[in-house]
């Protein structure tokens, strides 16, 4: 990012505040929807980045109805996702104060965590700044037999499907089909024991202009975010089909997305919580739950490549969080992938917390006892995004924000630093674990530019 002066950065920050309110994406955002109170935090480096050894300072403002308030603010400062190492208070004068965050001697991120109590209610906010993040390296090792392991896993799965003569089921879903788009519910066997469901959307020939109306289209595989849940709002990404893409939005647990919310909740409870599956079988690389999930992504590509409407050249993957991780993993596993888009990837340097004072990635296994044993760390080496990122050959477009406390910027930078393929980034410092509609549309436009 180019350096900008601080005055310009303040205007940009205010614009971002207003813009964030205009969005309907209220989950995990920095600013509560329709709140009377707004925080404004402006680091003295416009790109929020510093060299190791440089001191970071942040100007803090808390507004009510847009008017700066003179209140006491307590704060903590700690490394990204780690306990605080310093604390203090500051009085906002004329609605403003500057906090010295100090520096870091090693590459990473510091997090300034703010709180103010007004009329008995507490309002909090945080802002992260980076120190030489381009130098961040993974904790996770690269096993010597990594490629052999995954080649055998995928070959065995394909062999089972062929031997058992397992068929794909594909039925049109009228309620998600429109005059522009045809939607289908697909059930695909990934091996003898496992299957996945997916919604497949295709453009209707009559809706596209003559330049695109060839009956042959690029395909996009979209793996899901974390959790045991239905595929949300299958129509929200119809714009891909309207722009000449075949798109497949998949789930990973073999659960029909037409099930009720209550049924999904019951199954989630059986897995010890929404993300309990990420711990299932972690003591052994051959028994880990995510083995068949990664295989499912390759089998989904097999299916997409079998479609008569595929153009035979352009095979894309795109997703966010766990879906971003699975997109990068699929691109690293399968040389057929020609472009990859990922937002704030999860499952990245997951064992990082095993080293004291080090930040690790989602699902933050250090929060539970006995989740980072030597055996589990060994297994994670075969499933961590870092070791797939090393192997990606196709162009990559990666997006992440600094204020993310789900998939922290430390691990996103680690992944970015490992990618040696052609790559582009969209870094949105103020963002937590979300992207805007404009960002999502921009990713589709980037994929259009990758069409060969």
XYZ file of C-alpha atoms in Angstrom:
452
model
C 0.000 0.000 0.000
C 1.291 3.490 -0.803
C 1.931 5.892 2.030
C -0.804 8.492 2.537
C -0.731 11.478 4.836
C -2.533 11.216 8.153
C -5.057 13.939 7.337
C -6.183 12.035 4.259
C -6.317 8.834 6.299
C -8.686 10.473 8.784
C -11.058 11.405 5.989
C -10.827 7.829 4.693
C -11.578 6.387 8.132
C -14.701 8.545 8.481
C -15.817 7.421 5.040
C -15.338 3.804 6.071
C -17.428 4.367 9.189
C -20.316 5.728 7.152
C -19.949 3.018 4.550
C -19.992 0.241 7.136
C -23.339 1.490 8.415
C -24.799 1.319 4.946
C -24.145 -2.398 4.751
C -26.496 -5.102 5.940
C -23.527 -7.233 7.009
C -23.861 -6.608 10.738
C -22.258 -9.841 11.950
C -18.749 -9.455 13.396
C -18.400 -5.844 12.246
C -16.397 -3.201 14.065
C -19.297 -0.815 14.582
C -22.663 -1.911 16.053
C -25.561 -1.368 13.719
C -27.491 1.839 14.545
C -25.502 2.536 17.693
C -25.381 6.012 19.220
C -21.661 5.547 19.870
C -18.868 5.252 17.308
C -15.134 4.772 17.799
C -12.605 6.316 15.454
C -9.010 5.057 15.691
C -6.318 6.440 13.384
C -2.749 5.030 13.490
C 0.009 7.518 12.674
C 1.092 5.359 9.724
C -1.578 5.561 7.067
C -1.267 1.905 6.048
C -1.230 0.739 9.718
C 2.171 -0.893 9.116
C 5.536 -0.269 10.805
C 9.024 -1.685 10.699
C 10.093 -3.716 13.724
C 11.498 -1.289 16.255
C 9.319 1.630 15.123
C 6.797 2.997 17.618
C 3.111 3.041 16.733
C 0.767 5.743 17.972
C -3.010 5.766 17.571
C -5.338 8.755 17.870
C -8.574 7.671 19.568
C -11.981 9.353 19.377
C -15.311 8.199 20.806
C -18.408 9.931 19.434
C -22.033 10.036 20.531
C -24.417 11.074 17.777
C -21.261 11.974 15.861
C -20.093 14.398 18.589
C -16.687 13.637 20.220
C -17.008 12.813 23.934
C -14.747 13.717 26.860
C -14.627 10.381 28.694
C -12.084 8.119 30.315
C -10.956 5.209 28.157
C -9.193 2.144 29.519
C -6.990 0.142 27.203
C -4.900 -2.988 26.900
C -2.135 -3.748 24.430
C -1.138 -7.264 23.446
C 0.049 -9.305 20.528
C -2.487 -10.500 17.991
C -4.904 -12.918 19.756
C -2.654 -13.138 22.857
C -3.088 -11.805 26.426
C -2.362 -8.167 27.161
C 1.167 -7.180 28.134
C 0.370 -3.590 29.180
C -2.655 -1.657 30.413
C -3.590 1.939 31.074
C -6.218 4.664 30.993
C -6.454 7.924 29.094
C -8.844 10.858 29.295
C -10.264 12.048 25.986
C -9.886 15.832 25.819
C -11.896 17.643 23.180
C -12.956 14.102 22.329
C -9.437 12.927 21.448
C -6.326 11.313 22.857
C -3.214 9.635 21.484
C -2.058 6.260 22.801
C 1.513 5.054 22.360
C 1.317 1.345 21.475
C 5.058 0.819 21.621
C 6.715 -1.537 19.168
C 7.632 -5.152 18.414
C 11.125 -6.563 18.035
C 9.855 -9.466 15.932
C 7.415 -9.419 12.981
C 3.754 -9.532 13.986
C 0.733 -7.483 15.047
C -0.128 -5.542 18.180
C -3.747 -5.114 19.240
C -4.982 -1.999 21.049
C -8.159 -2.959 22.964
C -10.320 -0.058 24.136
C -13.203 0.263 26.625
C -15.307 3.155 27.873
C -18.175 3.017 30.366
C -20.917 5.602 29.895
C -24.177 5.663 31.877
C -23.512 2.146 33.128
C -22.912 0.665 29.672
C -19.547 -0.452 28.327
C -18.497 0.246 24.738
C -15.423 -1.430 23.338
C -13.363 -1.412 20.179
C -9.934 -2.498 19.021
C -7.392 -1.775 16.320
C -4.395 -3.820 15.173
C -1.198 -2.546 13.596
C 1.513 -4.628 11.968
C 5.282 -4.710 12.303
C 7.228 -6.003 9.276
C 4.511 -8.611 8.549
C 6.102 -9.399 5.191
C 8.761 -11.241 7.229
C 6.330 -13.527 9.076
C 7.064 -17.243 8.722
C 5.033 -20.307 9.755
C 5.512 -22.460 12.801
C 4.073 -25.417 10.877
C 6.633 -27.728 9.284
C 6.447 -29.144 5.754
C 6.443 -32.996 5.936
C 8.703 -34.787 3.473
C 5.931 -37.212 2.462
C 3.201 -34.550 2.180
C 2.672 -34.939 -1.583
C 2.765 -38.739 -1.495
C 0.203 -38.797 1.308
C -2.324 -36.650 -0.519
C -1.795 -38.309 -3.889
C -2.652 -41.681 -2.344
C -5.673 -40.288 -0.459
C -7.180 -38.821 -3.631
C -6.410 -41.869 -5.773
C -7.973 -44.190 -3.196
C -11.140 -42.077 -3.047
C -11.532 -42.013 -6.826
C -10.912 -45.753 -6.999
C -13.620 -46.440 -4.406
C -16.177 -44.316 -6.246
C -15.412 -46.064 -9.516
C -15.405 -49.547 -8.005
C -18.696 -49.020 -6.184
C -20.225 -47.350 -9.278
C -21.488 -44.492 -7.146
C -23.670 -42.131 -9.132
C -24.178 -38.388 -8.880
C -27.718 -37.200 -8.203
C -28.722 -33.858 -9.714
C -32.233 -32.411 -9.448
C -33.508 -29.003 -10.496
C -34.634 -26.748 -7.622
C -37.474 -24.577 -8.894
C -37.583 -22.253 -5.869
C -33.992 -21.130 -6.518
C -34.264 -20.997 -10.298
C -35.194 -17.802 -12.127
C -35.638 -16.509 -15.641
C -31.861 -15.961 -15.680
C -30.484 -18.902 -13.729
C -31.101 -22.624 -13.386
C -30.337 -24.082 -9.949
C -29.786 -27.759 -9.159
C -29.281 -29.732 -5.944
C -26.391 -32.152 -6.352
C -25.465 -35.127 -4.189
C -21.928 -36.289 -4.891
C -20.128 -39.282 -3.373
C -16.590 -38.377 -2.382
C -15.581 -41.914 -1.448
C -17.350 -45.133 -0.440
C -18.412 -43.749 2.953
C -18.880 -40.023 2.423
C -20.857 -37.669 0.250
C -21.556 -33.950 -0.028
C -24.450 -31.818 -1.223
C -24.156 -28.704 -3.335
C -26.236 -26.149 -5.178
C -25.176 -25.844 -8.791
C -26.192 -22.722 -10.694
C -25.938 -22.371 -14.449
C -26.683 -19.436 -16.733
C -29.639 -19.683 -19.078
C -28.467 -19.218 -22.613
C -31.096 -16.596 -23.441
C -29.946 -14.262 -20.644
C -26.398 -13.771 -21.912
C -25.198 -11.552 -24.707
C -23.937 -13.046 -27.929
C -20.304 -12.827 -26.853
C -20.905 -15.116 -23.857
C -23.635 -17.315 -25.343
C -21.411 -20.228 -26.324
C -22.961 -22.882 -24.053
C -19.455 -23.341 -22.640
C -18.623 -21.566 -19.410
C -15.901 -21.280 -16.780
C -16.749 -23.010 -13.502
C -16.309 -21.816 -9.918
C -16.207 -24.114 -6.879
C -17.196 -22.372 -3.637
C -16.408 -24.335 -0.431
C -18.235 -23.294 2.768
C -17.291 -21.383 5.878
C -16.960 -23.271 9.143
C -19.902 -24.866 10.877
C -22.623 -27.459 10.537
C -25.333 -25.515 8.768
C -27.282 -25.236 5.573
C -25.957 -23.486 2.487
C -27.136 -19.945 3.162
C -29.211 -18.063 0.637
C -28.424 -20.024 -2.545
C -29.687 -17.100 -4.634
C -27.288 -14.526 -3.184
C -24.570 -15.427 -5.691
C -26.769 -15.688 -8.770
C -24.776 -12.817 -10.221
C -22.050 -15.348 -11.092
C -24.391 -17.240 -13.402
C -25.701 -13.967 -14.814
C -22.110 -13.120 -15.713
C -21.445 -16.373 -17.513
C -20.124 -18.669 -14.762
C -21.237 -22.097 -13.631
C -20.989 -21.997 -9.828
C -21.107 -24.807 -7.279
C -21.699 -23.958 -3.602
C -20.956 -27.051 -1.543
C -21.295 -28.242 2.026
C -18.860 -30.710 3.585
C -20.792 -32.946 5.991
C -23.101 -34.921 3.710
C -26.163 -33.084 5.047
C -28.992 -32.179 2.733
C -29.291 -28.357 2.784
C -33.056 -28.710 2.498
C -33.173 -29.948 6.107
C -34.706 -27.684 8.734
C -32.746 -25.374 11.003
C -33.725 -27.510 13.979
C -32.285 -30.631 12.342
C -28.987 -28.876 11.694
C -28.866 -27.712 15.315
C -29.414 -31.243 16.583
C -26.602 -32.583 14.409
C -24.330 -29.742 15.453
C -24.933 -30.616 19.107
C -24.001 -34.227 18.389
C -20.624 -32.974 17.076
C -19.945 -31.195 20.412
C -20.748 -27.821 18.933
C -20.845 -26.170 15.560
C -17.121 -26.613 14.900
C -16.449 -29.747 16.951
C -15.737 -31.685 13.763
C -12.443 -29.779 13.419
C -11.145 -31.733 16.433
C -12.479 -35.126 15.339
C -9.695 -37.689 14.852
C -6.883 -35.161 15.139
C -4.504 -37.659 16.760
C -3.921 -39.456 13.449
C -3.553 -38.059 9.948
C -5.442 -41.025 8.459
C -8.429 -40.623 10.781
C -8.803 -36.846 10.881
C -12.261 -35.638 9.897
C -10.939 -33.104 7.403
C -9.338 -35.798 5.250
C -12.595 -36.586 3.494
C -13.415 -32.853 3.358
C -10.272 -32.052 1.371
C -10.967 -35.072 -0.809
C -14.514 -33.802 -1.349
C -13.180 -30.584 -2.866
C -11.187 -32.565 -5.439
C -14.165 -34.800 -6.179
C -16.295 -31.684 -6.675
C -13.775 -30.513 -9.285
C -13.982 -33.932 -10.943
C -17.715 -33.467 -11.250
C -17.488 -29.902 -12.541
C -14.955 -30.970 -15.154
C -17.396 -33.636 -16.357
C -20.139 -31.103 -17.140
C -20.756 -30.724 -20.883
C -21.219 -26.971 -20.376
C -17.700 -26.477 -18.957
C -15.417 -24.605 -21.329
C -12.632 -27.118 -20.729
C -10.099 -24.491 -19.633
C -11.173 -22.291 -16.728
C -11.523 -23.932 -13.331
C -11.738 -21.533 -10.382
C -12.088 -21.842 -6.592
C -13.418 -19.079 -4.329
C -14.356 -18.816 -0.660
C -13.951 -17.082 2.687
C -12.741 -18.154 6.140
C -12.877 -21.983 6.155
C -14.030 -21.633 2.550
C -10.973 -19.487 1.837
C -8.787 -22.157 3.408
C -10.426 -24.908 1.363
C -10.035 -22.833 -1.802
C -6.286 -22.465 -1.216
C -6.001 -26.128 -0.244
C -7.800 -27.215 -3.410
C -5.590 -24.991 -5.547
C -2.519 -26.472 -3.888
C -3.735 -30.044 -4.353
C -5.075 -29.904 -7.901
C -3.080 -28.471 -10.825
C -6.293 -28.219 -12.875
C -7.271 -25.102 -10.874
C -6.488 -22.026 -12.976
C -7.261 -19.254 -10.436
C -8.026 -18.965 -6.717
C -9.806 -16.291 -4.665
C -9.723 -16.443 -0.865
C -10.839 -14.167 1.978
C -9.162 -14.257 5.420
C -8.294 -17.985 5.294
C -8.876 -20.152 8.350
C -6.909 -23.339 9.157
C -3.630 -21.420 8.724
C -0.621 -22.113 10.977
C -3.042 -23.699 13.430
C -0.287 -25.076 15.667
C 1.411 -21.694 16.008
C 0.201 -21.321 19.588
C 2.422 -24.261 20.587
C 5.314 -21.790 20.663
C 5.052 -19.389 23.571
C 4.288 -15.823 22.518
C 3.211 -16.841 19.035
C -0.148 -16.310 17.291
C -1.881 -19.264 15.635
C -4.830 -19.612 13.316
C -8.476 -20.572 13.508
C -9.907 -22.720 15.121
C -7.495 -21.651 17.904
C -6.894 -25.088 19.370
C -4.885 -23.651 22.288
C -8.155 -22.632 23.950
C -8.818 -26.251 24.921
C -6.620 -28.537 27.002
C -4.582 -31.224 25.266
C -5.382 -29.932 21.788
C -1.781 -29.180 20.813
C -0.061 -32.435 21.742
C 2.888 -33.641 19.606
C 0.590 -36.150 17.896
C -1.969 -33.507 16.964
C 0.687 -31.078 15.785
C 2.080 -33.823 13.566
C -1.358 -34.384 12.030
C -1.931 -30.682 11.482
C 1.151 -30.488 9.264
C -0.752 -32.461 6.617
C -3.870 -30.289 6.866
C -2.578 -26.758 7.404
C -3.114 -24.172 4.667
C 0.534 -23.134 4.888
C 1.735 -26.360 3.295
C -0.808 -26.139 0.487
C -0.024 -22.465 -0.146
C 3.596 -23.445 -0.862
C 2.368 -25.650 -3.719
C -0.049 -23.320 -5.519
C 0.878 -22.615 -9.148
C -2.166 -20.656 -10.365
C -2.850 -16.924 -9.826
C -4.224 -16.065 -6.369
C -6.291 -13.109 -5.153
C -6.199 -12.862 -1.350
C -8.212 -10.498 0.854
C -7.882 -9.894 4.607
C -8.356 -7.258 7.286
C -6.200 -6.408 10.274
C -8.922 -6.239 12.942
C -10.003 -9.842 12.360
C -10.184 -11.867 15.594
C -11.436 -15.015 13.879
C -8.743 -15.464 11.245
C -6.046 -13.075 12.487
C -3.889 -10.973 10.146
C -0.765 -12.712 11.436
C -1.757 -16.007 9.838
C -3.156 -14.401 6.680
C 0.213 -12.728 6.143
C 2.000 -16.030 6.750
C -0.067 -17.630 3.991
C 0.476 -14.655 1.682
C 4.236 -14.767 2.245
C 4.380 -18.466 1.284
C 2.597 -18.111 -2.054
C 5.124 -17.963 -4.882
C 2.558 -18.076 -7.697
C 1.333 -14.820 -9.306
C -0.666 -13.079 -6.590
C -2.672 -9.966 -5.845
C -3.968 -8.734 -2.513
C -6.737 -6.512 -1.232
C -5.826 -5.492 2.310
C -8.624 -3.735 4.203
C -7.122 -2.767 7.584
C -10.370 -1.758 9.320
C -12.200 -4.988 8.446
C -12.900 -7.674 10.972
C -14.232 -11.045 9.789
C -16.332 -9.729 6.910
C -16.208 -8.430 3.369
C -18.440 -5.929 1.615
C -20.670 -6.501 -1.387
C -18.286 -4.382 -3.460
C -15.359 -6.607 -2.463
C -17.295 -9.744 -3.383
C -18.300 -8.298 -6.741
C -14.702 -7.222 -7.319
C -13.516 -10.782 -6.818
C -15.848 -11.982 -9.532
C -14.494 -9.272 -11.830
C -10.962 -10.456 -11.035
C -11.956 -13.991 -12.018
C -13.332 -12.664 -15.285
C -9.890 -11.279 -16.065
C -8.403 -14.747 -15.512
C -10.576 -16.377 -18.201
C -8.420 -17.833 -20.941
